[in-house]
Amino acid sequence: MKFFVLSIFPQFFDGFKNTGIVSKAIKNGIVEIDTINLRDFSRDKHKTVDDVVYGGGPGMLLKPEPIYEAYETILKKGHNPYVLITEPWGRKFDQNFAKELSEKKEIMIICGRYEGVDERVKNIVDEEVSIGDFILSGGEPAATVIMDAIIRLIPGVVGDENSLRADSFSNDGLLGYPNYTRPAEFKGMKVPDILRSGNHKLIHMWRRWKQIEKTLEKKPEIFEYIELSDKENRMLEAIKNGISFEEFLEKYKV
Ligand code: SAH
């Protein structure tokens, strides 16, 4: 997968490209991130990329020409990226959106700055993307969020694909279960006995229970659009009725 990121601060992405899973994916040739400096596509001698707003008002806007020039250069090289622009009012970025985008071969992300971007840029945009209801000073942090979430979904990027399946919002939509590592006891806090029991069937059930419990507590709306098995529905009912996992095991003789 190839990303083209149009920005007036391409150095913003250096740390992102050189860290962790993303840097490994780049080294392994699975992902390419081409950060493009919009200033390189400014035609005027001061390399200006922004200008005042027509009709008045505070601040500056990114001019359309450098963005079009950069895009046309990409097209001329034979690429045809799906074009995103970061906008606070765009489609809310989430795991499903990331999944959709992970199936594209080429993605271009336009990063806004200042008051935003000249409206005519929208002519080349396929989708506007927001990472949440708040205002950033530029699209760059949003672009890293978007790319990171997409990149980890590309086959071969995350070593153990089971870890993707266990992620929150993935697979069946339930939130993730709690995890522990060594030591087994830390400042008086113990790892739950079940996890150390070696009983994999029980561990699987306990994790399911915890997922349902967490989802009910933090994002109950998820239950409106996912399908649970009969057993999971019984767990959900039990949790709603204040029954503990141990009582549940007892009741259903599992
Ligand atoms: N004047 C705009 C805000 C501009 S913020 C307004 O009224 O909403 C500057 C740039 O940061 C935007 O052009 C956009 O590219 C980026 N940005 C800000 N908040 C964002 C968000 N929540 N998600 C994605 N991009 C965002």
PDB file of C-alpha atoms and ligand atoms in Angstrom:
ATOM      1  CA  MET A   1       0.000   0.000   0.000  1.00  0.00           C
ATOM      2  CA  LYS A   2       1.219   3.445  -0.847  1.00  0.00           C
ATOM      3  CA  PHE A   3       0.387   6.668   0.977  1.00  0.00           C
ATOM      4  CA  PHE A   4       0.937  10.158  -0.353  1.00  0.00           C
ATOM      5  CA  VAL A   5       0.699  12.773   2.360  1.00  0.00           C
ATOM      6  CA  LEU A   6       0.415  16.408   1.326  1.00  0.00           C
ATOM      7  CA  SER A   7       1.546  18.723   4.071  1.00  0.00           C
ATOM      8  CA  ILE A   8       3.388  21.979   4.715  1.00  0.00           C
ATOM      9  CA  PHE A   9       5.214  20.218   7.586  1.00  0.00           C
ATOM     10  CA  PRO A  10       6.455  16.916   6.126  1.00  0.00           C
ATOM     11  CA  GLN A  11       9.073  16.624   8.891  1.00  0.00           C
ATOM     12  CA  PHE A  12       6.161  15.995  11.249  1.00  0.00           C
ATOM     13  CA  PHE A  13       6.039  12.415   9.932  1.00  0.00           C
ATOM     14  CA  ASP A  14       9.714  11.518  10.506  1.00  0.00           C
ATOM     15  CA  GLY A  15       9.141  10.029  13.952  1.00  0.00           C
ATOM     16  CA  PHE A  16       6.023   8.217  12.788  1.00  0.00           C
ATOM     17  CA  LYS A  17       7.788   6.600   9.831  1.00  0.00           C
ATOM     18  CA  ASN A  18      10.731   5.529  11.975  1.00  0.00           C
ATOM     19  CA  THR A  19       8.881   3.909  14.834  1.00  0.00           C
ATOM     20  CA  GLY A  20       7.598   0.445  15.623  1.00  0.00           C
ATOM     21  CA  ILE A  21       5.201  -1.450  13.421  1.00  0.00           C
ATOM     22  CA  VAL A  22       5.030   1.323  10.830  1.00  0.00           C
ATOM     23  CA  SER A  23       8.784   1.476  10.334  1.00  0.00           C
ATOM     24  CA  LYS A  24       8.925  -2.310  10.078  1.00  0.00           C
ATOM     25  CA  ALA A  25       6.162  -2.366   7.478  1.00  0.00           C
ATOM     26  CA  ILE A  26       8.097   0.209   5.460  1.00  0.00           C
ATOM     27  CA  LYS A  27      11.367  -1.746   5.759  1.00  0.00           C
ATOM     28  CA  ASN A  28       9.590  -4.929   4.687  1.00  0.00           C
ATOM     29  CA  GLY A  29       8.262  -3.161   1.611  1.00  0.00           C
ATOM     30  CA  ILE A  30       4.607  -3.665   2.582  1.00  0.00           C
ATOM     31  CA  VAL A  31       3.961   0.037   3.004  1.00  0.00           C
ATOM     32  CA  GLU A  32       5.343   3.169   1.415  1.00  0.00           C
ATOM     33  CA  ILE A  33       4.729   6.634   2.838  1.00  0.00           C
ATOM     34  CA  ASP A  34       5.576   9.471   0.526  1.00  0.00           C
ATOM     35  CA  THR A  35       5.434  12.730   2.471  1.00  0.00           C
ATOM     36  CA  ILE A  36       5.141  15.582   0.033  1.00  0.00           C
ATOM     37  CA  ASN A  37       6.017  19.160   0.896  1.00  0.00           C
ATOM     38  CA  LEU A  38       3.355  21.446  -0.544  1.00  0.00           C
ATOM     39  CA  ARG A  39       5.902  24.249  -0.660  1.00  0.00           C
ATOM     40  CA  ASP A  40       7.718  22.345  -3.408  1.00  0.00           C
ATOM     41  CA  PHE A  41       4.625  22.843  -5.546  1.00  0.00           C
ATOM     42  CA  SER A  42       4.184  26.538  -4.962  1.00  0.00           C
ATOM     43  CA  ARG A  43       4.754  28.475  -8.154  1.00  0.00           C
ATOM     44  CA  ASP A  44       5.597  31.854  -6.655  1.00  0.00           C
ATOM     45  CA  LYS A  45       9.053  32.903  -5.680  1.00  0.00           C
ATOM     46  CA  HIS A  46       8.428  33.049  -1.949  1.00  0.00           C
ATOM     47  CA  LYS A  47       7.038  29.495  -2.008  1.00  0.00           C
ATOM     48  CA  THR A  48       3.802  30.730  -0.459  1.00  0.00           C
ATOM     49  CA  VAL A  49       1.203  28.064   0.288  1.00  0.00           C
ATOM     50  CA  ASP A  50      -1.415  30.134   2.102  1.00  0.00           C
ATOM     51  CA  ASP A  51      -3.403  33.302   1.559  1.00  0.00           C
ATOM     52  CA  VAL A  52      -6.097  35.485   3.146  1.00  0.00           C
ATOM     53  CA  VAL A  53      -9.748  34.490   3.171  1.00  0.00           C
ATOM     54  CA  TYR A  54     -12.114  35.988   0.585  1.00  0.00           C
ATOM     55  CA  GLY A  55     -14.945  37.910   2.224  1.00  0.00           C
ATOM     56  CA  GLY A  56     -12.823  38.629   5.258  1.00  0.00           C
ATOM     57  CA  GLY A  57     -12.331  36.845   8.532  1.00  0.00           C
ATOM     58  CA  PRO A  58      -9.385  35.773  10.618  1.00  0.00           C
ATOM     59  CA  GLY A  59      -6.443  33.625   9.602  1.00  0.00           C
ATOM     60  CA  MET A  60      -5.119  32.130   6.418  1.00  0.00           C
ATOM     61  CA  LEU A  61      -6.157  29.307   4.103  1.00  0.00           C
ATOM     62  CA  LEU A  62      -4.105  26.775   2.175  1.00  0.00           C
ATOM     63  CA  LYS A  63      -4.149  27.791  -1.493  1.00  0.00           C
ATOM     64  CA  PRO A  64      -5.555  25.352  -4.044  1.00  0.00           C
ATOM     65  CA  GLU A  65      -2.740  25.492  -6.643  1.00  0.00           C
ATOM     66  CA  PRO A  66       0.056  23.680  -4.716  1.00  0.00           C
ATOM     67  CA  ILE A  67      -2.389  20.922  -3.741  1.00  0.00           C
ATOM     68  CA  TYR A  68      -3.607  20.454  -7.322  1.00  0.00           C
ATOM     69  CA  GLU A  69      -0.036  20.577  -8.646  1.00  0.00           C
ATOM     70  CA  ALA A  70       1.112  17.938  -6.187  1.00  0.00           C
ATOM     71  CA  TYR A  71      -1.887  15.722  -6.997  1.00  0.00           C
ATOM     72  CA  GLU A  72      -1.446  16.073 -10.755  1.00  0.00           C
ATOM     73  CA  THR A  73       2.224  15.162 -10.408  1.00  0.00           C
ATOM     74  CA  ILE A  74       1.193  11.986  -8.583  1.00  0.00           C
ATOM     75  CA  LEU A  75      -1.332  11.159 -11.329  1.00  0.00           C
ATOM     76  CA  LYS A  76       1.252  11.808 -14.044  1.00  0.00           C
ATOM     77  CA  LYS A  77       3.520   9.222 -12.447  1.00  0.00           C
ATOM     78  CA  GLY A  78       0.780   6.672 -13.079  1.00  0.00           C
ATOM     79  CA  HIS A  79      -0.743   6.571  -9.597  1.00  0.00           C
ATOM     80  CA  ASN A  80      -4.419   6.905  -8.845  1.00  0.00           C
ATOM     81  CA  PRO A  81      -4.828   7.300  -5.082  1.00  0.00           C
ATOM     82  CA  TYR A  82      -8.075   7.399  -3.150  1.00  0.00           C
ATOM     83  CA  VAL A  83      -8.090  10.973  -1.858  1.00  0.00           C
ATOM     84  CA  LEU A  84      -8.807  11.902   1.749  1.00  0.00           C
ATOM     85  CA  ILE A  85      -8.747  15.310   3.360  1.00  0.00           C
ATOM     86  CA  THR A  86      -8.614  15.820   7.112  1.00  0.00           C
ATOM     87  CA  GLU A  87     -11.551  17.941   8.252  1.00  0.00           C
ATOM     88  CA  PRO A  88     -13.125  18.271  11.697  1.00  0.00           C
ATOM     89  CA  TRP A  89     -16.595  17.834  10.130  1.00  0.00           C
ATOM     90  CA  GLY A  90     -15.614  14.837   8.000  1.00  0.00           C
ATOM     91  CA  ARG A  91     -16.778  11.240   8.326  1.00  0.00           C
ATOM     92  CA  LYS A  92     -15.824  10.071  11.786  1.00  0.00           C
ATOM     93  CA  PHE A  93     -12.829   7.766  11.632  1.00  0.00           C
ATOM     94  CA  ASP A  94     -13.394   4.369  13.249  1.00  0.00           C
ATOM     95  CA  GLN A  95     -12.304   0.759  12.931  1.00  0.00           C
ATOM     96  CA  ASN A  96     -14.764   0.011  10.097  1.00  0.00           C
ATOM     97  CA  PHE A  97     -13.559   3.011   8.155  1.00  0.00           C
ATOM     98  CA  ALA A  98      -9.951   1.895   8.728  1.00  0.00           C
ATOM     99  CA  LYS A  99     -10.861  -1.579   7.471  1.00  0.00           C
ATOM    100  CA  GLU A 100     -12.419  -0.154   4.305  1.00  0.00           C
ATOM    101  CA  LEU A 101      -9.372   1.986   3.648  1.00  0.00           C
ATOM    102  CA  SER A 102      -6.972  -0.903   4.276  1.00  0.00           C
ATOM    103  CA  GLU A 103      -8.344  -2.477   1.102  1.00  0.00           C
ATOM    104  CA  LYS A 104      -7.216   0.456  -1.076  1.00  0.00           C
ATOM    105  CA  LYS A 105      -3.914   0.246  -2.918  1.00  0.00           C
ATOM    106  CA  GLU A 106      -3.072   3.935  -2.848  1.00  0.00           C
ATOM    107  CA  ILE A 107      -4.288   6.666  -0.524  1.00  0.00           C
ATOM    108  CA  MET A 108      -3.533  10.368  -0.587  1.00  0.00           C
ATOM    109  CA  ILE A 109      -4.138  12.450   2.530  1.00  0.00           C
ATOM    110  CA  ILE A 110      -4.355  16.224   2.346  1.00  0.00           C
ATOM    111  CA  CYS A 111      -3.440  17.847   5.654  1.00  0.00           C
ATOM    112  CA  GLY A 112      -5.092  21.181   6.305  1.00  0.00           C
ATOM    113  CA  ARG A 113      -3.489  23.974   8.359  1.00  0.00           C
ATOM    114  CA  TYR A 114      -4.454  27.462   9.551  1.00  0.00           C
ATOM    115  CA  GLU A 115      -8.188  28.058   8.971  1.00  0.00           C
ATOM    116  CA  GLY A 116      -8.298  25.146   6.570  1.00  0.00           C
ATOM    117  CA  VAL A 117      -8.172  24.597   2.834  1.00  0.00           C
ATOM    118  CA  ASP A 118      -9.666  26.438  -0.167  1.00  0.00           C
ATOM    119  CA  GLU A 119     -13.050  24.855  -0.907  1.00  0.00           C
ATOM    120  CA  ARG A 120     -12.139  24.090  -4.538  1.00  0.00           C
ATOM    121  CA  VAL A 121      -9.741  21.397  -3.349  1.00  0.00           C
ATOM    122  CA  LYS A 122     -12.879  19.333  -2.610  1.00  0.00           C
ATOM    123  CA  ASN A 123     -13.147  18.620  -6.338  1.00  0.00           C
ATOM    124  CA  ILE A 124     -10.333  16.081  -6.087  1.00  0.00           C
ATOM    125  CA  VAL A 125     -11.385  14.641  -2.712  1.00  0.00           C
ATOM    126  CA  ASP A 126     -13.160  11.296  -2.326  1.00  0.00           C
ATOM    127  CA  GLU A 127     -13.848  11.600   1.399  1.00  0.00           C
ATOM    128  CA  GLU A 128     -13.435  14.066   4.250  1.00  0.00           C
ATOM    129  CA  VAL A 129     -12.171  12.427   7.444  1.00  0.00           C
ATOM    130  CA  SER A 130     -12.392  13.566  11.044  1.00  0.00           C
ATOM    131  CA  ILE A 131     -10.691  11.844  13.956  1.00  0.00           C
ATOM    132  CA  GLY A 132     -13.119  13.319  16.481  1.00  0.00           C
ATOM    133  CA  ASP A 133     -15.113  16.317  17.565  1.00  0.00           C
ATOM    134  CA  PHE A 134     -12.288  18.648  18.487  1.00  0.00           C
ATOM    135  CA  ILE A 135     -10.084  21.091  16.612  1.00  0.00           C
ATOM    136  CA  LEU A 136      -6.444  20.335  15.885  1.00  0.00           C
ATOM    137  CA  SER A 137      -4.062  22.958  14.581  1.00  0.00           C
ATOM    138  CA  GLY A 138      -3.366  20.840  11.527  1.00  0.00           C
ATOM    139  CA  GLY A 139      -4.265  17.637   9.722  1.00  0.00           C
ATOM    140  CA  GLU A 140      -0.891  15.992  10.372  1.00  0.00           C
ATOM    141  CA  PRO A 141      -1.712  14.347  13.724  1.00  0.00           C
ATOM    142  CA  ALA A 142      -4.961  13.110  12.161  1.00  0.00           C
ATOM    143  CA  ALA A 143      -3.082  11.696   9.170  1.00  0.00           C
ATOM    144  CA  THR A 144      -0.776   9.684  11.456  1.00  0.00           C
ATOM    145  CA  VAL A 145      -3.760   8.343  13.393  1.00  0.00           C
ATOM    146  CA  ILE A 146      -5.475   7.318  10.161  1.00  0.00           C
ATOM    147  CA  MET A 147      -2.381   5.713   8.619  1.00  0.00           C
ATOM    148  CA  ASP A 148      -1.441   3.856  11.785  1.00  0.00           C
ATOM    149  CA  ALA A 149      -4.884   2.288  12.122  1.00  0.00           C
ATOM    150  CA  ILE A 150      -4.893   1.297   8.445  1.00  0.00           C
ATOM    151  CA  ILE A 151      -1.341  -0.031   8.348  1.00  0.00           C
ATOM    152  CA  ARG A 152      -1.819  -2.479  11.226  1.00  0.00           C
ATOM    153  CA  LEU A 153      -4.713  -4.041   9.300  1.00  0.00           C
ATOM    154  CA  ILE A 154      -2.674  -4.806   6.193  1.00  0.00           C
ATOM    155  CA  PRO A 155      -1.916  -8.541   6.079  1.00  0.00           C
ATOM    156  CA  GLY A 156       1.651  -9.292   7.119  1.00  0.00           C
ATOM    157  CA  VAL A 157       2.195  -6.081   9.076  1.00  0.00           C
ATOM    158  CA  VAL A 158       1.274  -7.278  12.568  1.00  0.00           C
ATOM    159  CA  GLY A 159       3.249 -10.452  13.228  1.00  0.00           C
ATOM    160  CA  ASP A 160       0.563 -12.426  15.047  1.00  0.00           C
ATOM    161  CA  GLU A 161      -2.770 -11.926  13.310  1.00  0.00           C
ATOM    162  CA  ASN A 162      -4.536 -13.302  16.374  1.00  0.00           C
ATOM    163  CA  SER A 163      -3.607 -10.095  18.132  1.00  0.00           C
ATOM    164  CA  LEU A 164      -5.667  -8.170  15.561  1.00  0.00           C
ATOM    165  CA  ARG A 165      -8.602 -10.462  16.113  1.00  0.00           C
ATOM    166  CA  ALA A 166      -8.455  -9.812  19.857  1.00  0.00           C
ATOM    167  CA  ASP A 167      -8.390  -6.018  19.440  1.00  0.00           C
ATOM    168  CA  SER A 168     -11.338  -3.936  20.528  1.00  0.00           C
ATOM    169  CA  PHE A 169     -13.842  -3.147  17.742  1.00  0.00           C
ATOM    170  CA  SER A 170     -12.441  -5.991  15.648  1.00  0.00           C
ATOM    171  CA  ASN A 171     -13.873  -9.304  14.687  1.00  0.00           C
ATOM    172  CA  ASP A 172     -17.168  -9.453  16.578  1.00  0.00           C
ATOM    173  CA  GLY A 173     -17.174  -5.834  17.723  1.00  0.00           C
ATOM    174  CA  LEU A 174     -16.802  -6.420  21.471  1.00  0.00           C
ATOM    175  CA  LEU A 175     -14.242  -4.404  23.415  1.00  0.00           C
ATOM    176  CA  GLY A 176     -11.019  -6.147  24.463  1.00  0.00           C
ATOM    177  CA  TYR A 177     -10.596  -8.227  27.631  1.00  0.00           C
ATOM    178  CA  PRO A 178      -8.138  -7.274  30.397  1.00  0.00           C
ATOM    179  CA  ASN A 179      -4.598  -8.640  30.127  1.00  0.00           C
ATOM    180  CA  TYR A 180      -1.828  -9.231  32.630  1.00  0.00           C
ATOM    181  CA  THR A 181       1.853 -10.045  32.417  1.00  0.00           C
ATOM    182  CA  ARG A 182       4.393 -11.029  35.061  1.00  0.00           C
ATOM    183  CA  PRO A 183       4.733 -10.640  38.036  1.00  0.00           C
ATOM    184  CA  ALA A 184       1.748 -12.706  39.173  1.00  0.00           C
ATOM    185  CA  GLU A 185       1.425 -10.424  42.178  1.00  0.00           C
ATOM    186  CA  PHE A 186       2.321  -6.742  42.171  1.00  0.00           C
ATOM    187  CA  LYS A 187       1.831  -4.340  45.089  1.00  0.00           C
ATOM    188  CA  GLY A 188      -0.715  -6.770  46.490  1.00  0.00           C
ATOM    189  CA  MET A 189      -2.653  -6.932  43.202  1.00  0.00           C
ATOM    190  CA  LYS A 190      -3.025 -10.475  41.908  1.00  0.00           C
ATOM    191  CA  VAL A 191      -3.477 -11.795  38.408  1.00  0.00           C
ATOM    192  CA  PRO A 192      -6.889 -13.575  38.320  1.00  0.00           C
ATOM    193  CA  ASP A 193      -6.430 -17.270  39.178  1.00  0.00           C
ATOM    194  CA  ILE A 194      -8.314 -18.440  36.090  1.00  0.00           C
ATOM    195  CA  LEU A 195      -5.637 -16.981  33.810  1.00  0.00           C
ATOM    196  CA  ARG A 196      -3.003 -19.085  35.577  1.00  0.00           C
ATOM    197  CA  SER A 197      -5.132 -22.223  35.710  1.00  0.00           C
ATOM    198  CA  GLY A 198      -4.087 -23.585  32.329  1.00  0.00           C
ATOM    199  CA  ASN A 199      -7.763 -24.373  31.647  1.00  0.00           C
ATOM    200  CA  HIS A 200      -8.086 -22.881  28.193  1.00  0.00           C
ATOM    201  CA  LYS A 201     -11.789 -23.426  27.830  1.00  0.00           C
ATOM    202  CA  LEU A 202     -12.411 -21.607  31.081  1.00  0.00           C
ATOM    203  CA  ILE A 203      -9.972 -18.838  30.183  1.00  0.00           C
ATOM    204  CA  HIS A 204     -11.747 -18.344  26.857  1.00  0.00           C
ATOM    205  CA  MET A 205     -15.087 -18.100  28.641  1.00  0.00           C
ATOM    206  CA  TRP A 206     -13.787 -15.707  31.277  1.00  0.00           C
ATOM    207  CA  ARG A 207     -12.350 -13.443  28.597  1.00  0.00           C
ATOM    208  CA  ARG A 208     -15.664 -13.448  26.738  1.00  0.00           C
ATOM    209  CA  TRP A 209     -17.410 -12.583  29.985  1.00  0.00           C
ATOM    210  CA  LYS A 210     -15.010  -9.680  30.592  1.00  0.00           C
ATOM    211  CA  GLN A 211     -15.478  -8.427  27.046  1.00  0.00           C
ATOM    212  CA  ILE A 212     -19.236  -8.424  27.426  1.00  0.00           C
ATOM    213  CA  GLU A 213     -18.953  -6.763  30.834  1.00  0.00           C
ATOM    214  CA  LYS A 214     -16.657  -4.011  29.535  1.00  0.00           C
ATOM    215  CA  THR A 215     -18.764  -3.417  26.451  1.00  0.00           C
ATOM    216  CA  LEU A 216     -21.903  -3.162  28.578  1.00  0.00           C
ATOM    217  CA  GLU A 217     -20.211  -0.677  30.864  1.00  0.00           C
ATOM    218  CA  LYS A 218     -18.411   1.489  28.311  1.00  0.00           C
ATOM    219  CA  LYS A 219     -20.128   1.138  24.933  1.00  0.00           C
ATOM    220  CA  PRO A 220     -23.497  -0.605  25.283  1.00  0.00           C
ATOM    221  CA  GLU A 221     -24.611   0.717  21.869  1.00  0.00           C
ATOM    222  CA  ILE A 222     -22.335  -1.943  20.326  1.00  0.00           C
ATOM    223  CA  PHE A 223     -24.891  -4.622  21.324  1.00  0.00           C
ATOM    224  CA  GLU A 224     -27.392  -3.034  18.975  1.00  0.00           C
ATOM    225  CA  TYR A 225     -25.478  -4.101  15.891  1.00  0.00           C
ATOM    226  CA  ILE A 226     -23.559  -7.273  16.781  1.00  0.00           C
ATOM    227  CA  GLU A 227     -24.816 -10.812  17.091  1.00  0.00           C
ATOM    228  CA  LEU A 228     -24.062 -12.829  20.203  1.00  0.00           C
ATOM    229  CA  SER A 229     -24.257 -16.582  20.527  1.00  0.00           C
ATOM    230  CA  ASP A 230     -26.882 -18.077  22.863  1.00  0.00           C
ATOM    231  CA  LYS A 231     -24.288 -18.566  25.548  1.00  0.00           C
ATOM    232  CA  GLU A 232     -23.019 -15.008  25.184  1.00  0.00           C
ATOM    233  CA  ASN A 233     -26.576 -13.715  25.445  1.00  0.00           C
ATOM    234  CA  ARG A 234     -26.971 -15.660  28.678  1.00  0.00           C
ATOM    235  CA  MET A 235     -23.748 -14.059  29.912  1.00  0.00           C
ATOM    236  CA  LEU A 236     -25.056 -10.615  29.005  1.00  0.00           C
ATOM    237  CA  GLU A 237     -28.317 -11.235  30.877  1.00  0.00           C
ATOM    238  CA  ALA A 238     -26.414 -12.570  33.885  1.00  0.00           C
ATOM    239  CA  ILE A 239     -24.110  -9.531  33.977  1.00  0.00           C
ATOM    240  CA  LYS A 240     -27.113  -7.212  33.731  1.00  0.00           C
ATOM    241  CA  ASN A 241     -28.649  -9.059  36.694  1.00  0.00           C
ATOM    242  CA  GLY A 242     -25.527  -8.601  38.796  1.00  0.00           C
ATOM    243  CA  ILE A 243     -24.549 -12.290  38.722  1.00  0.00           C
ATOM    244  CA  SER A 244     -20.816 -13.008  39.107  1.00  0.00           C
ATOM    245  CA  PHE A 245     -18.808 -15.193  36.734  1.00  0.00           C
ATOM    246  CA  GLU A 246     -18.463 -17.861  39.422  1.00  0.00           C
ATOM    247  CA  GLU A 247     -22.225 -17.896  40.039  1.00  0.00           C
ATOM    248  CA  PHE A 248     -22.780 -18.120  36.304  1.00  0.00           C
ATOM    249  CA  LEU A 249     -20.495 -21.154  36.043  1.00  0.00           C
ATOM    250  CA  GLU A 250     -22.339 -22.740  38.936  1.00  0.00           C
ATOM    251  CA  LYS A 251     -25.778 -22.008  37.503  1.00  0.00           C
ATOM    252  CA  TYR A 252     -25.068 -23.415  34.063  1.00  0.00           C
ATOM    253  CA  LYS A 253     -22.814 -26.189  35.283  1.00  0.00           C
ATOM    254  CA  VAL A 254     -20.034 -25.230  32.898  1.00  0.00           C
TER     255      VAL A 254
HETATM  256  N1  SAH B   1     -11.423  26.533  10.707  1.00  0.00           N
HETATM  257  C1  SAH B   1     -11.693  25.162  10.851  1.00  0.00           C
HETATM  258  C2  SAH B   1     -10.638  24.480  11.720  1.00  0.00           C
HETATM  259  C3  SAH B   1      -9.293  24.457  11.071  1.00  0.00           C
HETATM  260  S1  SAH B   1      -8.160  23.513  11.967  1.00  0.00           S
HETATM  261  C4  SAH B   1     -13.102  24.986  11.417  1.00  0.00           C
HETATM  262  O1  SAH B   1     -13.807  25.931  11.534  1.00  0.00           O
HETATM  263  O2  SAH B   1     -13.493  23.863  11.742  1.00  0.00           O
HETATM  264  C5  SAH B   1      -6.879  23.283  10.801  1.00  0.00           C
HETATM  265  C6  SAH B   1      -6.826  21.946  10.105  1.00  0.00           C
HETATM  266  O3  SAH B   1      -6.626  20.920  11.035  1.00  0.00           O
HETATM  267  C7  SAH B   1      -8.073  21.552   9.343  1.00  0.00           C
HETATM  268  O4  SAH B   1      -8.065  22.116   8.059  1.00  0.00           O
HETATM  269  C8  SAH B   1      -7.957  20.040   9.298  1.00  0.00           C
HETATM  270  O5  SAH B   1      -7.155  19.628   8.216  1.00  0.00           O
HETATM  271  C9  SAH B   1      -7.231  19.722  10.587  1.00  0.00           C
HETATM  272  N2  SAH B   1      -8.134  19.248  11.649  1.00  0.00           N
HETATM  273  C10 SAH B   1      -8.550  19.957  12.723  1.00  0.00           C
HETATM  274  N3  SAH B   1      -9.339  19.209  13.507  1.00  0.00           N
HETATM  275  C11 SAH B   1      -9.428  18.000  12.942  1.00  0.00           C
HETATM  276  C12 SAH B   1     -10.123  16.792  13.283  1.00  0.00           C
HETATM  277  N4  SAH B   1     -10.866  16.691  14.379  1.00  0.00           N
HETATM  278  N5  SAH B   1      -9.985  15.728  12.462  1.00  0.00           N
HETATM  279  C13 SAH B   1      -9.244  15.810  11.344  1.00  0.00           C
HETATM  280  N6  SAH B   1      -8.574  16.938  10.968  1.00  0.00           N
HETATM  281  C14 SAH B   1      -8.657  18.012  11.749  1.00  0.00           C
END
